[in-house]
Coordinates of C-alpha atoms (C1' of nucleotides) in Angstrom, one line a residue:
Chain A
M1 CA 50.9 -17.9 -23.6
R2 CA 49.0 -14.9 -24.7
L3 CA 45.3 -14.8 -23.7
S4 CA 42.8 -12.7 -25.5
T5 CA 39.6 -11.1 -24.2
T6 CA 37.8 -14.1 -25.7
S7 CA 39.9 -16.5 -23.7
H8 CA 38.9 -14.7 -20.5
A9 CA 35.3 -14.6 -21.5
I10 CA 35.5 -18.4 -21.8
L11 CA 37.3 -18.8 -18.5
G12 CA 34.6 -16.6 -17.0
M13 CA 31.8 -18.9 -18.2
L14 CA 33.7 -21.9 -16.7
A15 CA 34.0 -20.0 -13.5
F16 CA 30.2 -20.0 -13.2
R17 CA 30.0 -23.8 -13.8
P18 CA 31.7 -26.6 -15.8
A19 CA 30.3 -27.0 -19.3
T20 CA 30.7 -28.9 -22.5
A21 CA 32.4 -27.2 -25.5
Y22 CA 29.1 -26.9 -27.1
E23 CA 27.5 -25.2 -24.1
L24 CA 30.4 -22.8 -24.0
A25 CA 29.9 -21.9 -27.7
K26 CA 26.2 -21.4 -27.2
G27 CA 26.8 -19.4 -24.0
M28 CA 29.1 -17.2 -25.9
G29 CA 26.2 -16.4 -28.2
T30 CA 23.5 -15.9 -25.5
N31 CA 25.7 -14.1 -23.0
F32 CA 28.2 -12.0 -25.1
S33 CA 26.9 -11.8 -28.6
Y34 CA 25.8 -8.1 -28.3
F35 CA 29.1 -6.8 -27.0
W36 CA 31.7 -9.5 -27.7
P37 CA 30.5 -11.6 -30.7
R38 CA 32.6 -14.6 -31.7
A39 CA 32.0 -17.5 -34.0
R40 CA 31.1 -20.9 -32.5
S41 CA 34.1 -22.7 -34.0
H42 CA 36.5 -20.2 -32.6
V43 CA 35.2 -20.8 -29.1
L44 CA 35.7 -24.6 -29.6
A45 CA 39.3 -24.0 -30.7
E46 CA 40.0 -21.6 -27.9
V47 CA 38.8 -23.8 -25.1
K48 CA 40.9 -26.6 -26.4
R49 CA 43.9 -24.3 -26.3
L50 CA 43.0 -23.3 -22.7
S51 CA 43.0 -26.9 -21.7
E52 CA 46.4 -27.4 -23.2
L53 CA 47.6 -24.5 -21.3
G54 CA 46.3 -26.0 -18.1
L55 CA 43.8 -23.3 -17.4
A56 CA 40.8 -25.6 -18.1
A57 CA 40.5 -29.3 -17.4
A58 CA 39.0 -31.5 -20.1
Q59 CA 37.1 -34.6 -19.2
S60 CA 35.8 -36.9 -21.9
E61 CA 32.4 -38.5 -21.3
P62 CA 30.9 -41.1 -23.6
L63 CA 27.6 -40.2 -25.0
G64 CA 26.2 -43.0 -27.2
R65 CA 28.8 -43.9 -29.8
R66 CA 30.2 -40.4 -29.6
A67 CA 32.4 -38.7 -27.0
R68 CA 31.8 -35.3 -25.6
T69 CA 34.2 -33.2 -23.6
V70 CA 33.3 -31.5 -20.3
Y71 CA 35.5 -28.6 -19.4
S72 CA 36.0 -27.1 -15.9
L73 CA 38.2 -24.3 -14.5
T74 CA 41.5 -25.3 -12.9
P75 CA 43.0 -23.3 -10.0
A76 CA 45.5 -21.9 -12.5
G77 CA 42.6 -20.8 -14.7
R78 CA 40.9 -19.0 -11.9
L79 CA 44.1 -17.2 -11.0
A80 CA 44.5 -16.1 -14.6
L81 CA 40.9 -14.8 -14.7
E82 CA 41.3 -12.9 -11.4
A83 CA 44.6 -11.4 -12.6
W84 CA 43.0 -10.2 -15.8
M85 CA 40.1 -8.6 -14.0
A86 CA 42.5 -6.3 -12.3
T87 CA 44.0 -5.0 -15.6
P88 CA 42.5 -2.0 -17.5
P89 CA 40.0 -2.7 -20.2
T90 CA 40.9 -2.0 -23.9
A91 CA 39.1 0.7 -25.6
F92 CA 35.6 0.0 -26.9
G93 CA 35.1 -0.5 -30.6
L94 CA 32.1 -0.2 -32.9
E95 CA 31.7 -1.7 -36.3
I96 CA 28.7 -0.2 -37.9
E97 CA 28.6 -0.7 -41.6
G98 CA 25.5 1.4 -41.8
L99 CA 27.5 4.5 -40.8
V100 CA 30.1 3.7 -43.5
R101 CA 27.2 3.8 -45.9
V102 CA 26.1 7.2 -44.6
F103 CA 29.6 8.5 -45.0
L104 CA 29.7 7.3 -48.6
A105 CA 26.1 8.1 -49.4
P106 CA 27.0 10.7 -52.1
F107 CA 28.3 7.9 -54.3
G108 CA 25.1 5.9 -54.2
Q109 CA 21.4 6.4 -54.8
I110 CA 19.1 8.0 -52.3
D111 CA 17.2 4.7 -52.1
D112 CA 20.4 2.9 -51.1
L113 CA 20.6 5.3 -48.1
T114 CA 17.1 4.8 -47.0
A115 CA 17.4 1.0 -47.3
S116 CA 20.5 1.1 -45.2
L117 CA 18.9 3.2 -42.5
E118 CA 15.8 1.1 -42.5
A119 CA 17.9 -2.1 -42.0
T120 CA 19.7 -0.5 -39.1
R121 CA 16.4 0.6 -37.6
A122 CA 14.9 -2.8 -37.9
E123 CA 17.9 -4.4 -36.3
A124 CA 17.8 -2.1 -33.3
A125 CA 14.0 -2.7 -33.0
T126 CA 14.6 -6.5 -32.8
M127 CA 17.2 -5.9 -30.1
L128 CA 14.8 -3.8 -28.1
G129 CA 12.1 -6.4 -28.4
L130 CA 14.4 -9.1 -27.1
A131 CA 15.4 -6.9 -24.2
G132 CA 11.7 -6.5 -23.3
T133 CA 11.4 -10.3 -22.8
I134 CA 14.6 -10.5 -20.8
V135 CA 13.6 -7.7 -18.5
E136 CA 10.3 -9.4 -17.9
R137 CA 12.0 -12.6 -16.9
Y138 CA 14.2 -10.8 -14.4
M139 CA 11.2 -8.8 -13.0
D140 CA 9.1 -11.9 -12.4
G141 CA 12.0 -13.8 -11.0
T142 CA 12.3 -16.6 -13.7
A143 CA 15.5 -15.5 -15.3
P144 CA 18.2 -18.2 -15.4
A145 CA 20.8 -16.0 -13.8
Q146 CA 18.4 -14.4 -11.3
E147 CA 21.0 -14.4 -8.6
H148 CA 23.2 -12.2 -10.6
I149 CA 20.5 -9.6 -11.3
H150 CA 22.4 -6.8 -9.6
V151 CA 25.3 -7.1 -12.1
R152 CA 23.2 -8.0 -15.1
A153 CA 21.0 -5.0 -14.6
L154 CA 23.9 -2.8 -15.4
L155 CA 24.5 -4.7 -18.7
I156 CA 20.8 -4.5 -19.7
D157 CA 20.8 -0.9 -18.8
F158 CA 23.5 -0.2 -21.4
L159 CA 22.2 -2.5 -24.1
T160 CA 18.6 -1.3 -24.0
H161 CA 19.6 2.3 -24.1
F162 CA 21.9 1.6 -27.0
A163 CA 19.2 -0.2 -28.9
Q164 CA 16.8 2.6 -28.2
L165 CA 19.3 5.2 -29.3
T166 CA 20.0 3.4 -32.5
E167 CA 16.4 3.0 -33.4
A168 CA 15.6 6.6 -32.6
W169 CA 18.6 7.9 -34.6
A170 CA 17.6 5.8 -37.7
T171 CA 14.1 6.9 -37.5
R172 CA 14.9 10.6 -37.4
S173 CA 17.5 10.2 -40.1
L174 CA 15.0 8.5 -42.3
Q175 CA 12.6 11.4 -41.7
T176 CA 15.3 13.9 -42.7
V177 CA 16.3 12.0 -45.8
A178 CA 12.7 11.7 -46.8
T179 CA 12.6 15.4 -47.4
W180 CA 15.5 15.2 -49.9
D181 CA 15.2 15.1 -53.7
D182 CA 18.8 14.1 -54.2
L183 CA 22.1 13.7 -52.3
S184 CA 23.5 17.1 -53.3
P185 CA 24.1 19.7 -50.5
N186 CA 21.6 22.1 -52.1
G187 CA 19.2 23.5 -49.5
K188 CA 20.1 20.9 -46.9
Q189 CA 22.4 23.1 -44.8
E190 CA 19.7 24.5 -42.6
V191 CA 18.4 21.2 -41.2
A192 CA 21.9 19.9 -40.9
R193 CA 22.8 22.8 -38.7
E194 CA 19.8 22.2 -36.5
T195 CA 20.8 18.6 -36.1
L196 CA 24.3 19.6 -35.1
A197 CA 23.0 22.2 -32.7
A198 CA 20.9 19.5 -31.0
A199 CA 23.9 17.1 -30.7
P200 CA 25.1 16.6 -27.2
R201 CA 28.6 17.8 -26.6
S202 CA 30.9 18.6 -23.7
P203 CA 32.9 21.9 -23.5
A204 CA 35.6 20.6 -25.9
A205 CA 38.5 20.6 -23.5
G206 CA 40.8 22.4 -25.9
A207 CA 42.0 18.9 -26.8
P208 CA 44.2 18.1 -29.8
V209 CA 41.9 18.8 -32.7
E210 CA 41.6 15.8 -35.0
T211 CA 39.3 16.1 -37.8
W212 CA 36.8 13.4 -37.2
G213 CA 33.7 12.5 -39.2
A214 CA 35.2 14.7 -41.9
T215 CA 37.3 14.1 -44.9
A216 CA 40.6 15.3 -43.6
H217 CA 43.2 14.3 -46.2
T218 CA 43.0 17.7 -47.9
Chain B
M1 CA 37.8 -11.0 -56.1
R2 CA 36.0 -10.7 -52.8
L3 CA 35.8 -7.1 -51.5
S4 CA 35.3 -6.4 -47.8
T5 CA 33.6 -3.4 -46.2
T6 CA 37.1 -2.0 -45.7
S7 CA 37.8 -2.3 -49.4
H8 CA 34.7 -0.2 -50.1
A9 CA 35.6 2.3 -47.5
I10 CA 38.9 2.8 -49.3
L11 CA 37.3 3.0 -52.7
G12 CA 34.9 5.6 -51.1
M13 CA 37.8 7.8 -49.9
L14 CA 39.3 7.6 -53.4
A15 CA 35.9 8.6 -54.8
F16 CA 36.3 12.0 -53.0
R17 CA 39.7 12.6 -54.4
P18 CA 43.0 10.8 -55.3
A19 CA 45.3 10.2 -52.4
T20 CA 48.6 8.7 -51.5
A21 CA 48.6 5.4 -49.6
Y22 CA 49.6 7.2 -46.5
E23 CA 46.8 9.7 -46.8
L24 CA 44.3 6.9 -47.2
A25 CA 45.6 5.2 -44.0
K26 CA 45.4 8.5 -42.2
G27 CA 41.9 9.2 -43.6
M28 CA 40.8 5.7 -42.4
G29 CA 41.6 6.9 -38.9
T30 CA 40.1 10.4 -39.0
N31 CA 37.0 9.4 -41.0
F32 CA 36.1 5.9 -39.9
S33 CA 38.0 5.1 -36.6
Y34 CA 34.9 5.4 -34.5
F35 CA 32.7 3.1 -36.5
W36 CA 35.1 1.1 -38.7
P37 CA 38.5 1.0 -37.2
R38 CA 41.4 -0.6 -39.1
A39 CA 45.1 -0.7 -38.7
R40 CA 47.2 1.5 -40.9
S41 CA 49.2 -1.4 -42.4
H42 CA 46.1 -3.1 -43.4
V43 CA 44.9 -0.1 -45.4
L44 CA 48.2 0.0 -47.3
A45 CA 48.0 -3.7 -48.1
E46 CA 44.3 -3.4 -49.2
V47 CA 44.8 -0.5 -51.5
K48 CA 47.6 -2.3 -53.2
R49 CA 45.3 -5.2 -53.8
L50 CA 42.6 -2.9 -55.1
S51 CA 45.1 -1.5 -57.7
E52 CA 46.0 -5.1 -58.7
L53 CA 42.3 -5.7 -59.3
G54 CA 42.1 -2.7 -61.5
L55 CA 39.7 -0.8 -59.2
A56 CA 42.3 1.8 -58.3
A57 CA 45.1 3.2 -60.4
A58 CA 48.5 3.5 -58.9
Q59 CA 50.9 6.3 -60.1
S60 CA 54.4 6.5 -58.8
E61 CA 55.7 10.0 -58.1
P62 CA 59.3 10.6 -57.1
L63 CA 59.8 12.4 -53.8
G64 CA 63.4 13.0 -53.0
R65 CA 65.2 9.7 -53.3
R66 CA 62.0 7.9 -52.3
A67 CA 59.0 7.1 -54.4
R68 CA 55.5 7.6 -53.3
T69 CA 52.4 6.2 -54.9
V70 CA 49.3 8.2 -55.6
Y71 CA 46.1 6.2 -56.1
S72 CA 43.0 7.2 -57.9
L73 CA 39.6 5.5 -58.6
T74 CA 39.2 3.8 -61.9
P75 CA 35.8 3.6 -63.7
A76 CA 35.7 -0.1 -62.6
G77 CA 36.3 1.0 -59.1
R78 CA 33.5 3.4 -59.2
L79 CA 31.2 0.8 -60.5
A80 CA 32.1 -1.6 -57.8
L81 CA 31.5 1.1 -55.2
E82 CA 28.1 2.0 -56.6
A83 CA 27.1 -1.6 -56.8
W84 CA 28.0 -2.2 -53.2
M85 CA 26.0 0.8 -52.1
A86 CA 22.9 -0.9 -53.3
T87 CA 23.5 -4.0 -51.2
P88 CA 22.1 -4.4 -47.7
P89 CA 24.5 -3.5 -44.8
T90 CA 25.7 -6.3 -42.5
A91 CA 24.6 -6.2 -38.9
F92 CA 26.2 -3.8 -36.5
G93 CA 28.7 -5.1 -34.0
L94 CA 29.9 -3.8 -30.7
E95 CA 33.1 -4.9 -29.0
I96 CA 33.0 -3.5 -25.5
E97 CA 35.4 -5.2 -23.2
G98 CA 34.1 -3.1 -20.3
L99 CA 30.8 -5.0 -20.5
V100 CA 32.6 -8.3 -20.5
R101 CA 34.2 -7.2 -17.3
V102 CA 30.8 -6.3 -15.8
F103 CA 29.5 -9.7 -16.7
L104 CA 32.4 -11.4 -15.0
A105 CA 32.6 -8.9 -12.1
P106 CA 31.7 -11.6 -9.4
F107 CA 35.1 -13.2 -10.1
G108 CA 37.1 -10.1 -9.5
Q109 CA 37.4 -7.4 -6.9
I110 CA 35.0 -4.5 -6.5
D111 CA 37.8 -2.1 -7.2
D112 CA 38.4 -3.9 -10.5
L113 CA 34.8 -3.1 -11.5
T114 CA 35.0 0.6 -10.6
A115 CA 38.3 0.9 -12.4
S116 CA 36.8 -0.6 -15.5
L117 CA 33.7 1.6 -15.4
E118 CA 35.8 4.7 -14.8
A119 CA 38.0 3.8 -17.9
T120 CA 34.9 3.5 -20.0
R121 CA 33.5 6.8 -18.7
A122 CA 36.8 8.6 -19.4
E123 CA 36.9 7.2 -23.0
A124 CA 33.4 8.3 -23.7
A125 CA 34.1 11.8 -22.2
T126 CA 37.1 12.2 -24.6
M127 CA 34.9 11.2 -27.5
L128 CA 32.3 13.8 -26.5
G129 CA 35.0 16.5 -26.2
L130 CA 36.3 15.8 -29.6
A131 CA 32.7 15.9 -31.0
G132 CA 32.3 19.4 -29.5
T133 CA 35.2 20.7 -31.5
I134 CA 34.0 19.0 -34.7
V135 CA 30.5 20.5 -34.3
E136 CA 32.0 23.9 -33.8
R137 CA 33.9 23.6 -37.0
Y138 CA 30.9 22.7 -39.0
M139 CA 28.8 25.5 -37.3
D140 CA 31.3 28.2 -38.1
G141 CA 31.8 26.9 -41.6
T142 CA 35.5 25.9 -41.3
A143 CA 35.2 22.1 -41.4
P144 CA 37.2 20.4 -44.2
A145 CA 34.2 18.6 -45.5
Q146 CA 31.8 21.5 -45.1
E147 CA 30.0 20.8 -48.4
H148 CA 29.0 17.4 -47.0
I149 CA 27.5 18.8 -43.9
H150 CA 24.0 17.4 -44.6
V151 CA 25.4 13.8 -44.6
R152 CA 28.0 14.2 -41.9
A153 CA 25.4 15.7 -39.5
L154 CA 23.7 12.3 -39.5
L155 CA 27.0 10.6 -38.5
I156 CA 27.8 13.2 -35.8
D157 CA 24.2 12.8 -34.5
F158 CA 24.7 9.1 -33.9
L159 CA 28.2 9.3 -32.5
T160 CA 27.6 12.1 -30.1
H161 CA 24.6 10.5 -28.7
F162 CA 26.5 7.2 -28.4
A163 CA 29.2 8.9 -26.4
Q164 CA 26.8 10.7 -24.2
L165 CA 24.9 7.5 -23.6
T166 CA 28.0 5.6 -22.7
E167 CA 29.3 8.4 -20.3
A168 CA 25.9 8.6 -18.6
W169 CA 25.6 4.9 -18.2
A170 CA 29.1 4.6 -16.7
T171 CA 28.4 7.4 -14.4
R172 CA 25.2 6.0 -13.0
S173 CA 26.7 2.5 -12.8
L174 CA 29.6 3.9 -10.8
Q175 CA 27.1 5.5 -8.4
T176 CA 25.3 2.2 -8.0
V177 CA 28.5 0.3 -7.4
A178 CA 29.7 2.9 -4.9
T179 CA 26.8 1.8 -2.6
W180 CA 28.0 -1.8 -2.6
D181 CA 30.2 -3.4 0.1
D182 CA 30.9 -6.5 -1.9
L183 CA 29.9 -8.2 -5.1
S184 CA 27.4 -10.6 -3.6
P185 CA 23.7 -10.3 -4.4
N186 CA 22.8 -9.5 -0.8
G187 CA 20.5 -6.5 -0.6
K188 CA 21.1 -5.4 -4.1
Q189 CA 17.9 -6.7 -5.8
E190 CA 15.9 -3.6 -5.0
V191 CA 18.0 -1.1 -6.9
A192 CA 18.6 -3.6 -9.7
R193 CA 14.8 -3.9 -10.2
E194 CA 14.5 -0.2 -10.4
T195 CA 17.2 0.0 -13.0
L196 CA 15.4 -2.7 -15.0
A197 CA 12.1 -0.9 -14.6
A198 CA 13.7 2.2 -16.1
A199 CA 15.2 0.4 -19.0
P200 CA 13.6 1.3 -22.4
R201 CA 11.8 -1.6 -24.1
S202 CA 9.4 -2.3 -26.8
P203 CA 6.3 -4.5 -26.4
A204 CA 8.4 -7.7 -26.9
A205 CA 6.8 -8.9 -30.1
G206 CA 6.4 -12.4 -28.9
A207 CA 9.7 -13.1 -30.6
P208 CA 11.8 -16.3 -30.1
V209 CA 12.9 -16.0 -26.6
E210 CA 16.7 -16.2 -26.4
T211 CA 18.2 -15.7 -23.0
W212 CA 20.4 -12.8 -23.4
G213 CA 22.5 -11.0 -20.8
A214 CA 22.0 -14.1 -18.7
T215 CA 23.9 -17.3 -18.2
A216 CA 21.9 -19.6 -20.3
H217 CA 23.9 -22.9 -20.4
T218 CA 21.9 -24.3 -17.5
Chain C
dA1 C1' 73.7 19.9 -37.2
dC2 C1' 70.8 17.6 -34.6
dG3 C1' 66.7 15.8 -33.0
dC4 C1' 62.0 15.0 -33.6
dA5 C1' 57.7 14.4 -35.9
dC6 C1' 55.8 13.1 -40.2
dA7 C1' 55.7 9.9 -44.1
dT8 C1' 56.3 5.3 -46.1
dG9 C1' 56.7 0.6 -46.4
dT10 C1' 57.4 -4.8 -45.3
dA11 C1' 57.0 -9.2 -42.9
dA12 C1' 55.3 -12.5 -39.6
dG13 C1' 51.8 -14.3 -37.1
dC14 C1' 47.3 -15.0 -35.0
dA15 C1' 42.4 -14.2 -34.1
dG16 C1' 38.5 -15.1 -36.2
dT17 C1' 35.2 -16.7 -40.0
dT18 C1' 32.8 -19.7 -43.4
dA19 C1' 32.0 -24.1 -44.9
dC20 C1' 31.7 -28.8 -44.3
dA21 C1' 30.4 -33.2 -42.1
dT22 C1' 28.0 -36.3 -39.1
dG23 C1' 26.0 -38.3 -34.6
dA24 C1' 22.2 -37.8 -31.3
dT25 C1' 17.5 -36.5 -29.9
dT26 C1' 13.0 -35.0 -30.4
dT27 C1' 8.5 -34.7 -32.6
dG28 C1' 4.6 -35.3 -35.7
Chain D
dC1 C1' 10.0 -44.0 -38.5
dA2 C1' 11.1 -40.1 -41.2
dA3 C1' 12.3 -35.4 -40.8
dA4 C1' 13.8 -31.8 -38.5
dT5 C1' 16.5 -29.9 -34.9
dC6 C1' 20.1 -30.1 -31.6
dA7 C1' 24.9 -31.3 -30.5
dT8 C1' 29.7 -31.9 -31.8
dG9 C1' 33.7 -31.5 -34.3
dT10 C1' 37.4 -30.3 -38.2
dA11 C1' 39.7 -28.0 -42.0
dA12 C1' 40.8 -24.2 -45.0
dC13 C1' 41.3 -19.8 -45.4
dT14 C1' 41.8 -14.5 -44.6
dG15 C1' 41.4 -10.1 -42.6
dC16 C1' 43.7 -7.7 -39.5
dT17 C1' 47.3 -6.5 -36.0
dT18 C1' 51.8 -5.9 -33.9
dA19 C1' 56.3 -5.0 -34.7
dC20 C1' 60.0 -3.6 -37.3
dA21 C1' 62.7 -0.5 -40.4
dT22 C1' 64.0 3.6 -42.7
dG23 C1' 63.5 8.1 -45.5
dT24 C1' 62.2 13.2 -45.4
dG25 C1' 61.5 17.6 -43.8
dC26 C1' 61.1 21.1 -40.1
dG27 C1' 62.3 23.6 -36.1
dT28 C1' 65.8 25.4 -33.1

DNA sequence: ACGCACATGTAAGCAGTTACATGATTTG
DNA sequence: CAAATCATGTAACTGCTTACATGTGCGT
C-alpha cells in the first residue's frame, strides 16, 4: 500500500468535502495544475484505488440511467493524510522544455530560439493574467475558498512571482538574442558576462563543485 | 518512432561530442537535472533505443575484461535534432510538493507546515550556492563549456533567479506562519490581503476565469 | 591487499498519459 | 430539438523510477 503525492492530494481534497470522481479530477486541475499537474484519467483510477484501500468511501448514486460515485474520506484516510503531512516533502522539480532548447540552441536556427522564448513568455503572461483575476476575487471576498485565504495567499504569492520571473526572463532573453546575427560565440561574451554578473548568488558555501549548466562530460 | 524531449536532450549531448552511455547519463544530471531531470537507467535505455533507430551509432570498445559502448550522432540523428528544434516547446511544468503541503496545511499541524517550508528554503539555498560556484567559473574563464557562455548565461539567469525567488518566498512565508497560533483563519485575513496586494499581476485580460489556487469543486 | 568510489548494465514494476466512447444537460 | 458542452468512465500503452548486481581502478 504505497501512496504517492497524488494520492495524498486527492485525500486532501476529500478532506475539504465529499466529491464525485469527476469533481475530484476537475479539482485536481483547478487546484493543483500549476504545481502538481496530473491527467484526469489518472485521478479517476487513483481514487478508485484509495477506496479499495479503505481510505475513501465510495457511494453510488443513480443519476438518470447512469450511476455516479460520490467519494468521501474515511477515518483511516484522514489518519493517512495527517501522517503524511508530518513527513518531509520531496525535492521540487521543474520540467521546462524551453530551457532544454536554450541549452541546445547551437544546433538549431536562431529563429527556433526566439520562437521558443516567445512561447515561454506567452505562457507566463497567461499565467499572470489568470492570477490577476484570482487575486481580485480574494480581495473582493467572492473567492470560493475565501475562508482559506490565509493559506492560499502563500500559494498565490509563489505562483505569481514565478510567472512574473519567467515572463521577465523570457523578455530580456529575447532582447539579448535580438542583437545576435548567428548562434556562434563571436562577440557575445561581453553581454553574457554582464548577465552573469547580475545573476543573484549566495557566497558559494565551498560546497562540492558539480558542473551544472555546463557540458561536463569532458 | 516517437521521440521524447529526453530523446532529443540525449541527441543534443551527442551533438556536442561522442560519449559513453555512462557519460551521457552523468551529463543528463549535470546539464539538465534542474529543468529536465531523468533517472540514469532511463538514459541508458533511451540511448540504446536511439542507436537501434539509427540516430546514434554505437561502437564497442574493450576496457579490461569489460566492454563499454561509445555513442556518436549519425547524420540522421542530427537531422532529427534540427527538425525538433524548429517545433514549438511543450508547456512548462512545476512539481512542487511543498506547495501541495501548503494547500493542505489545514489538515496537518502547524509544525508540519514550518518544516515543509524550511525544507524548501534549504533546497533553494543549496541551489543558489551551487550557482555561485558556476558563475565564478564562467567569470574567470575556467568553465568546461566556456565557449558556450553566451547561451549558458541565459540558463543561469533563469535558474538563479528561480532559486532566489524560492528562497525569498519560503523565508517570508516562514515569517508569516511564525505569527500564527494555529491554522484557523481567525485574525489572519489582514496579513493575507497585504500579501495578495503585493503579488505581481497583469491587467487580467478578461480571460476565461478558472478558479485557480482555490477549491473550486463547490 | 583491501576497501571504497567510479563505471556499467539489467529487470521488474508503477505512475501517468493519450485516446476512445457515451450519457446527461444546457442553450440558441 | 439539434448542437454544443459538461459529466463519466475504460483501455492500451509507455516513460520513468527503484532496486539490484557486478567490474575496474585508485588510494593507503
